[in-house]
CSV table of C-alpha atoms in Angstrom, one decimal:
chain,number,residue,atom,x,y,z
A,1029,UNK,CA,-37.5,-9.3,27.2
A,1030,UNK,CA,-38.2,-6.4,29.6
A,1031,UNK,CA,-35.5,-4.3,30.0
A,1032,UNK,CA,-36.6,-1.2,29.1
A,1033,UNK,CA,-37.5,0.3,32.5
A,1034,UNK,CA,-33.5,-0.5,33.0
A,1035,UNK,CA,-33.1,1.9,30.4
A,1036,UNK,CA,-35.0,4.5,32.3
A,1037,UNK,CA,-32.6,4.8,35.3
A,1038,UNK,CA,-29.2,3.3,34.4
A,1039,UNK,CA,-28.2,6.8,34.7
A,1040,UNK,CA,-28.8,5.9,38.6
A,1041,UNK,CA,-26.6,3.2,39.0
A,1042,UNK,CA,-23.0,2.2,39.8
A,1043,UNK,CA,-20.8,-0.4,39.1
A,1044,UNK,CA,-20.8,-2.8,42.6
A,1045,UNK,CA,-17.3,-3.2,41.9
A,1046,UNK,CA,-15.9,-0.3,41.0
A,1047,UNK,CA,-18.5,2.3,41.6
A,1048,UNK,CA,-18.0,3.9,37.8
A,1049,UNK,CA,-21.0,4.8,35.9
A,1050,UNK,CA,-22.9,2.2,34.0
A,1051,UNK,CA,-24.9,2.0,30.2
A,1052,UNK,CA,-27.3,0.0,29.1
A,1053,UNK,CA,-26.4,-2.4,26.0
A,1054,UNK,CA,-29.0,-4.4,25.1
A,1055,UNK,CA,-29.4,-7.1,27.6
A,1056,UNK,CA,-25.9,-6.0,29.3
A,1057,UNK,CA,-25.3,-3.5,31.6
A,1058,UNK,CA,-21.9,-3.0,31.9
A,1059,UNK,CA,-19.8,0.0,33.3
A,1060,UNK,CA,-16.3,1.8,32.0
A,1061,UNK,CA,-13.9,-0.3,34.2
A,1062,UNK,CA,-15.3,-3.2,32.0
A,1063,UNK,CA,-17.6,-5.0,34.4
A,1064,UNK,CA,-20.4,-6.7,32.7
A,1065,UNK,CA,-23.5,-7.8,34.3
A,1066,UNK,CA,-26.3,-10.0,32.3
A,1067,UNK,CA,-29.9,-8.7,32.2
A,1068,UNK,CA,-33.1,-11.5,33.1
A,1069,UNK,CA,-34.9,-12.0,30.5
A,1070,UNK,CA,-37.8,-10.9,33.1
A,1071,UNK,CA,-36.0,-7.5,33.0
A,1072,UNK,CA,-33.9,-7.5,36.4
A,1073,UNK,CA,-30.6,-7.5,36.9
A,1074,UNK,CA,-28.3,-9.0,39.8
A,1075,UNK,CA,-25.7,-6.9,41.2
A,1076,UNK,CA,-24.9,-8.9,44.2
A,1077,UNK,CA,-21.0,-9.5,44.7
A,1078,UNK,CA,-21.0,-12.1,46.5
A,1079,UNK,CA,-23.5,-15.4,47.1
A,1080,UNK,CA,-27.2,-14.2,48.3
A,1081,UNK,CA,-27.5,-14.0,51.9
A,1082,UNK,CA,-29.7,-17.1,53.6
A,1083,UNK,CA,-32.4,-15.4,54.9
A,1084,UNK,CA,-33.5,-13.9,51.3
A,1085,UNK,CA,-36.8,-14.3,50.7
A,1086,UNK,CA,-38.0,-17.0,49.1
A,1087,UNK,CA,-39.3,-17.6,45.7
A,1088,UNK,CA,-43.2,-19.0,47.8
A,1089,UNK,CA,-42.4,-16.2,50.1
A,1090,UNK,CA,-42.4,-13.5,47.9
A,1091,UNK,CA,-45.6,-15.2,46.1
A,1092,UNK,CA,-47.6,-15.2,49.6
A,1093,UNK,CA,-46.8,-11.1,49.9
A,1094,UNK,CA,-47.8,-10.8,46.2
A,1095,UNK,CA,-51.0,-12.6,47.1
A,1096,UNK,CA,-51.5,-10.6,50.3
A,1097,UNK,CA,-50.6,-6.9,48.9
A,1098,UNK,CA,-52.9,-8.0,45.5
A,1099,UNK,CA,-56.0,-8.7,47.9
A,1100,UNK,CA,-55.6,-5.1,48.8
A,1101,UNK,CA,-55.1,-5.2,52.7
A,1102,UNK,CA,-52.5,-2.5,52.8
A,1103,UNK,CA,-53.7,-0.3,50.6
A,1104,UNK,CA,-54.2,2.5,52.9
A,1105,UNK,CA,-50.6,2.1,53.5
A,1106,UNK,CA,-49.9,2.3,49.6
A,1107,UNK,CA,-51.9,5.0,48.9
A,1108,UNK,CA,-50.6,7.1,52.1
A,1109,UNK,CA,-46.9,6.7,50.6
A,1110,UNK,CA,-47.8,8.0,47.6
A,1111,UNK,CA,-48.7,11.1,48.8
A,1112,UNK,CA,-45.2,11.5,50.1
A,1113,UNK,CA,-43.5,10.5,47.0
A,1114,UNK,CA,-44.6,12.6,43.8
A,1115,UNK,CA,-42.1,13.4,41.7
A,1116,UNK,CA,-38.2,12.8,41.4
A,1117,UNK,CA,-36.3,9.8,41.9
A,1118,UNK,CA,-36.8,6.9,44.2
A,1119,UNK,CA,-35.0,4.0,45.7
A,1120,UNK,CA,-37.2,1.5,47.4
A,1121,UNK,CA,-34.5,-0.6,49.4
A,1122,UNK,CA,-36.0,-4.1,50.1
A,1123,UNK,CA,-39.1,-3.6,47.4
A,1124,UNK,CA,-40.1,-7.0,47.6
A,1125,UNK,CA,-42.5,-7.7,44.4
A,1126,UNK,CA,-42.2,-4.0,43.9
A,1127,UNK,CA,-45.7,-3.4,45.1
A,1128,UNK,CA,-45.2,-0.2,47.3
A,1129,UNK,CA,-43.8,1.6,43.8
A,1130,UNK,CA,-46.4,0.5,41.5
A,1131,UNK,CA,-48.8,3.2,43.3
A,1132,UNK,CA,-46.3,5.8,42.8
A,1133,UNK,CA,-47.1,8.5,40.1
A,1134,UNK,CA,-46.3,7.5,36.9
A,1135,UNK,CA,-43.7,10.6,36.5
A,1136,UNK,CA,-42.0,9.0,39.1
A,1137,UNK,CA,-38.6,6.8,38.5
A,1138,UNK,CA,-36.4,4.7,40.2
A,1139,UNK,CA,-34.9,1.5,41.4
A,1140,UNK,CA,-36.7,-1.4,43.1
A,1141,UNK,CA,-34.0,-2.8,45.0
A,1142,UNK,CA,-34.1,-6.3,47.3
A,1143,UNK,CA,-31.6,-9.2,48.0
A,1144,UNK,CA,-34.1,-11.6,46.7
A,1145,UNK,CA,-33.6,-12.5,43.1
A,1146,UNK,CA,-37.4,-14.1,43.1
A,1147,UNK,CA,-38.5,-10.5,44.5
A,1148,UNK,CA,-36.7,-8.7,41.8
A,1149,UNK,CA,-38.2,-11.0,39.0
A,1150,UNK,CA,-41.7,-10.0,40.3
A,1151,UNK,CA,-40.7,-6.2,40.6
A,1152,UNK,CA,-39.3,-5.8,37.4
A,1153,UNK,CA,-43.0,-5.5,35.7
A,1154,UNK,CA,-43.9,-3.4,38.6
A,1155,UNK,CA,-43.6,0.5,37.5
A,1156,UNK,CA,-42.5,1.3,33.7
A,1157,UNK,CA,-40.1,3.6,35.1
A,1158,UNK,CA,-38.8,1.7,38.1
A,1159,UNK,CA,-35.7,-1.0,37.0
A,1160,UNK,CA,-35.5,-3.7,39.5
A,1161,UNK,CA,-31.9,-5.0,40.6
A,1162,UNK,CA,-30.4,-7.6,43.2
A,1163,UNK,CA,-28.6,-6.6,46.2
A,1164,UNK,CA,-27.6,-6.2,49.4
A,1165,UNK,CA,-28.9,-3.1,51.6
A,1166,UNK,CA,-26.3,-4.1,53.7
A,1167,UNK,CA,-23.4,-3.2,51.5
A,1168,UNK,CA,-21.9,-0.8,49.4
A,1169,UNK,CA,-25.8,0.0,47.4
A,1170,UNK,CA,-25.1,-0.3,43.4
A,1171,UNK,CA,-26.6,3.6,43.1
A,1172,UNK,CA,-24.5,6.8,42.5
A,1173,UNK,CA,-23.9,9.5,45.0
A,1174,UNK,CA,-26.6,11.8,45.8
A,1175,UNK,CA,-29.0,11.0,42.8
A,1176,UNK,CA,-32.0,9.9,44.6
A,1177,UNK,CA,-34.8,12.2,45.7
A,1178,UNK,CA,-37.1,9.4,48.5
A,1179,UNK,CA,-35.4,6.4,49.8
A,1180,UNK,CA,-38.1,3.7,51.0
A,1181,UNK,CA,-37.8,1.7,53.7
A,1182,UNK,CA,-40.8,-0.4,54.2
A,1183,UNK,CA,-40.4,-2.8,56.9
A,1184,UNK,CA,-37.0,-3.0,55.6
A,1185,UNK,CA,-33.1,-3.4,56.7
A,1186,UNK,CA,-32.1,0.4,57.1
A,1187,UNK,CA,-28.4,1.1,56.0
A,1188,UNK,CA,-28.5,4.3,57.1
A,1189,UNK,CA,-24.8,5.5,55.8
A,1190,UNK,CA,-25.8,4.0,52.5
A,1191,UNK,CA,-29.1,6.0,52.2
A,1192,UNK,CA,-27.0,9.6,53.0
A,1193,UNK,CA,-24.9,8.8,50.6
A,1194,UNK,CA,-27.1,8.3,47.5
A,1195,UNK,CA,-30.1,10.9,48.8
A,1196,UNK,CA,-29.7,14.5,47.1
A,1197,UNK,CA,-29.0,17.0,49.9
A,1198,UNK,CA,-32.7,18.0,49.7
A,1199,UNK,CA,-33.9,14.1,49.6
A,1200,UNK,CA,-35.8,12.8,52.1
A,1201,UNK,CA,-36.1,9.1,53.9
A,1202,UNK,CA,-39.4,7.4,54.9
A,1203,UNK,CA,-39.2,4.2,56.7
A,1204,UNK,CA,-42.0,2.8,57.8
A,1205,UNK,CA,-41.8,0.0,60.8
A,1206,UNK,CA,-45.0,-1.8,62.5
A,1207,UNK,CA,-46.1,-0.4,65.7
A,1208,UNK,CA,-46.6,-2.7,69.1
A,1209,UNK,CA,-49.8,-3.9,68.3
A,1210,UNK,CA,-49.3,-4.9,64.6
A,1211,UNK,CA,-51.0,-7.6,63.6
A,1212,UNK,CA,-51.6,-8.6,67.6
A,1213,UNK,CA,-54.4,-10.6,67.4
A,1214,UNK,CA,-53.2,-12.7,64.8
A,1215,UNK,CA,-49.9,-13.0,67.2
A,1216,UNK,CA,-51.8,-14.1,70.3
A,1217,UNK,CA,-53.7,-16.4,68.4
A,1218,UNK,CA,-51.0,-18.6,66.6
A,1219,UNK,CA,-47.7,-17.8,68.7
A,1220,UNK,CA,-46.2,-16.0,66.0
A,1221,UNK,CA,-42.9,-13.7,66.5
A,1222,UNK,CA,-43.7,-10.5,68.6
A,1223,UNK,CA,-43.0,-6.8,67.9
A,1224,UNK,CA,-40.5,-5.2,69.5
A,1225,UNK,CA,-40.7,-2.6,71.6
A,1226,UNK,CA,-37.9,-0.8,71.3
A,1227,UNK,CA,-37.8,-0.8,67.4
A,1228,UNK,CA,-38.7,2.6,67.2
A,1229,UNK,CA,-36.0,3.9,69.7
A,1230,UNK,CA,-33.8,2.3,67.8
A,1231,UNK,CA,-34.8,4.1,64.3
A,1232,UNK,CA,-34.2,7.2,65.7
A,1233,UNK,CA,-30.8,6.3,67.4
A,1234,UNK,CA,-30.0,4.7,64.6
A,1235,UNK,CA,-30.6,7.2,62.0
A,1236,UNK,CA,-29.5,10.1,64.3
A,1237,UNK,CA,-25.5,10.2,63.1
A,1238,UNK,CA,-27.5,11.2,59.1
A,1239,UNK,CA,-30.8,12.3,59.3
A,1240,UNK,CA,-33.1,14.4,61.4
A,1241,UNK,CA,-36.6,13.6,61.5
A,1242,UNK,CA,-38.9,16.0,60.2
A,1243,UNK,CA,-42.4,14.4,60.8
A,1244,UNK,CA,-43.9,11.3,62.3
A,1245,UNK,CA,-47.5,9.9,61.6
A,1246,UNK,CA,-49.5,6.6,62.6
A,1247,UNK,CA,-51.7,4.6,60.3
A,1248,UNK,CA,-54.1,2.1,62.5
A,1249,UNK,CA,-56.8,0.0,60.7
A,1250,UNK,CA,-58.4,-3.2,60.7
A,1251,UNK,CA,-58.0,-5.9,58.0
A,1252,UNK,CA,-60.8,-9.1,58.1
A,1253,UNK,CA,-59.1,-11.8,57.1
A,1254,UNK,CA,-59.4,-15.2,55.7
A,1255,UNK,CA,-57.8,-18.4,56.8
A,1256,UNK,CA,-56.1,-18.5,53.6
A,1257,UNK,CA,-55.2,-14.8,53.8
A,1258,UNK,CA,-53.2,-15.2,57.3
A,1259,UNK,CA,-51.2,-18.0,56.0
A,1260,UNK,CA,-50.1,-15.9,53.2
A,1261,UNK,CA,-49.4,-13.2,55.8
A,1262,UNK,CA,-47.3,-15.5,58.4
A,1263,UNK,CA,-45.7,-16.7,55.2
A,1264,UNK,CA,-44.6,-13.1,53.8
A,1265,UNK,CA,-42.2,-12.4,56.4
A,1266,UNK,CA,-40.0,-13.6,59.3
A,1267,UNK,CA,-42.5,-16.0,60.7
A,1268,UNK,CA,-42.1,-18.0,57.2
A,1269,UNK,CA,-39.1,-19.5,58.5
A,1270,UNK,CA,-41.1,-20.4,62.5
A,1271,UNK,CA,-44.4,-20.5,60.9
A,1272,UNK,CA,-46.8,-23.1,62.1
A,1273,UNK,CA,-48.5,-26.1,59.4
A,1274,UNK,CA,-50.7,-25.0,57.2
A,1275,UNK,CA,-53.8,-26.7,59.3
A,1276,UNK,CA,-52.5,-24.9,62.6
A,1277,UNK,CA,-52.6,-21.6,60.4
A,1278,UNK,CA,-56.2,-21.8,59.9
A,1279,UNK,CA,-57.4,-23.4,63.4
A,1280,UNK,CA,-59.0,-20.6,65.7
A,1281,UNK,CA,-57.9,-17.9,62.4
A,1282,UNK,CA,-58.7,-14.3,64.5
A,1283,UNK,CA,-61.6,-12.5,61.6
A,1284,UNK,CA,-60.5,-8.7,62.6
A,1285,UNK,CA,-56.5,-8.3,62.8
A,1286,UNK,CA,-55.0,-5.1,63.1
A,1287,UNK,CA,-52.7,-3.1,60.8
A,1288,UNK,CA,-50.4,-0.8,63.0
A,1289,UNK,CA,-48.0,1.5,61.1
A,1290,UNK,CA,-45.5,4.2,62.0
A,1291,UNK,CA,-44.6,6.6,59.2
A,1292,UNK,CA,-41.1,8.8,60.2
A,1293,UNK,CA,-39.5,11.0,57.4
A,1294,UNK,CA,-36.0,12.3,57.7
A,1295,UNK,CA,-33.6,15.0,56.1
A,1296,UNK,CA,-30.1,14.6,55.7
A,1297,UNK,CA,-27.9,16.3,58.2
């Protein structure tokens, strides 16, 4: 049983229900109002309060991401957040298999946090010093007022009340969201969902009530991919619930597809 990287960063954490400070007991974590909450014998825990939402990722979408991110397409991207995050505290909202944080340094701790309990499983192993947990970015997140040092946001749901509240005043946020002409050739080629134009726009408005932004960057790249490896892209995110069959995946698969990135970092107001 794996919960020692729990152990590491319970110090982060409050209760979902009650918002006290939480311990570590074995394979409970549990906080003083009494609420108990069971550890996974893969080393996660679930601190959802309610039932998961729908449009969690799945158990063979979360292994098509693990597949894609392990064949090492995004590494740039990988290696390009870790030079923003090198010490302190993290909280990677929507982690996914926890990929993103097992580049970080290894001085580094946090939380891997994602509404999919087959994510968190995978996450749990990711970093020795990251403890993976179940819930919803949406709500009230399960971490304590202003311990965090970098919030994540990697093509993630952005709760940006949420993030001000648990960064330290001198934290920062780094979202990352796909530019227009991510992945386009692969989009052209099998109908798949397109980028949106605006998303941008609507980071900043978003975000503007909490943060400022303090510096903006692109990553652009091309990834050669196989048949197999743009199923297991199509399959890793939104397009898994409109994707195509497998054969139609594969038909007319583009070789050269490109990776479009935009990299924003914000302060607290």
């Amino acid at each position: 049983m794996a919960s020692g990287a729990l152990g590491e960063v319970v110090d982060l954490l409050a209760c979902p229900h009650c918002t006290e400070s939480m311990r570590l007991d074995g394979r409970v974590l549990a906080c003083t109002g009494r609420h108990r909450f069971d550890v996974a014998r893969q080393g996660y825990v679930n601190l959802l309060t309610g039932p998961a939402p729908r449009n969690a990722d799945t158990a063979e979408m979360v292994s098509a991401r693990e597949r894609f991110l392990t064949a090492g397409h995004y590494r740039r991207l990988r290696d390009e957040l870790a030079t923003l995050v090198t010490a302190g505290t993290v909280l990677d909202a929507g982690a996914g298999p926890g990929w993103y944080v097992a580049g970080l340094e290894s001085g580094v701790r946090g939380l891997a946090l994602d509404v999919s309990a087959a994510a968190a499983r995978r996450a749990a192993g990711a970093h020795p010093r990251f403890g993976a947990v179940v819930a919803d970015t949406w709500g009230r997140l399960p971490v304590a007022d202003s311990m965090i040092n970098t919030v994540l946001a990697v093509f993630a749901p952005r709760h940006h009340a949420e993030f001000a509240r648990v960064l330290s005043p001198a934290g920062q946020l780094v979202v990352v969201t796909p530019a227009p002409d991510h992945l386009g050739e692969a989009a052209d080629a099998l109908g798949l969902l397109g980028m949106d134009p605006d998303k941008e726009s609507r980071l900043h408005s978003g975000a503007a009530e909490h943060f400022t932004v303090t510096d903006r960057a692109t990553l652009r790249f091309t990834m050669r991919l196989t048949g197999d490896e743009l199923g297991d892209l199509v399959g890793m995110g939104p397009n898994a619930f409109h994707r195509p069959s497998t054969t139609e995946a594969t038909v007319g698969t583009p070789e050269e597809v490109t990776a479009s990135f935009v990299i924003t970092r914000f302060a607290p107001r």
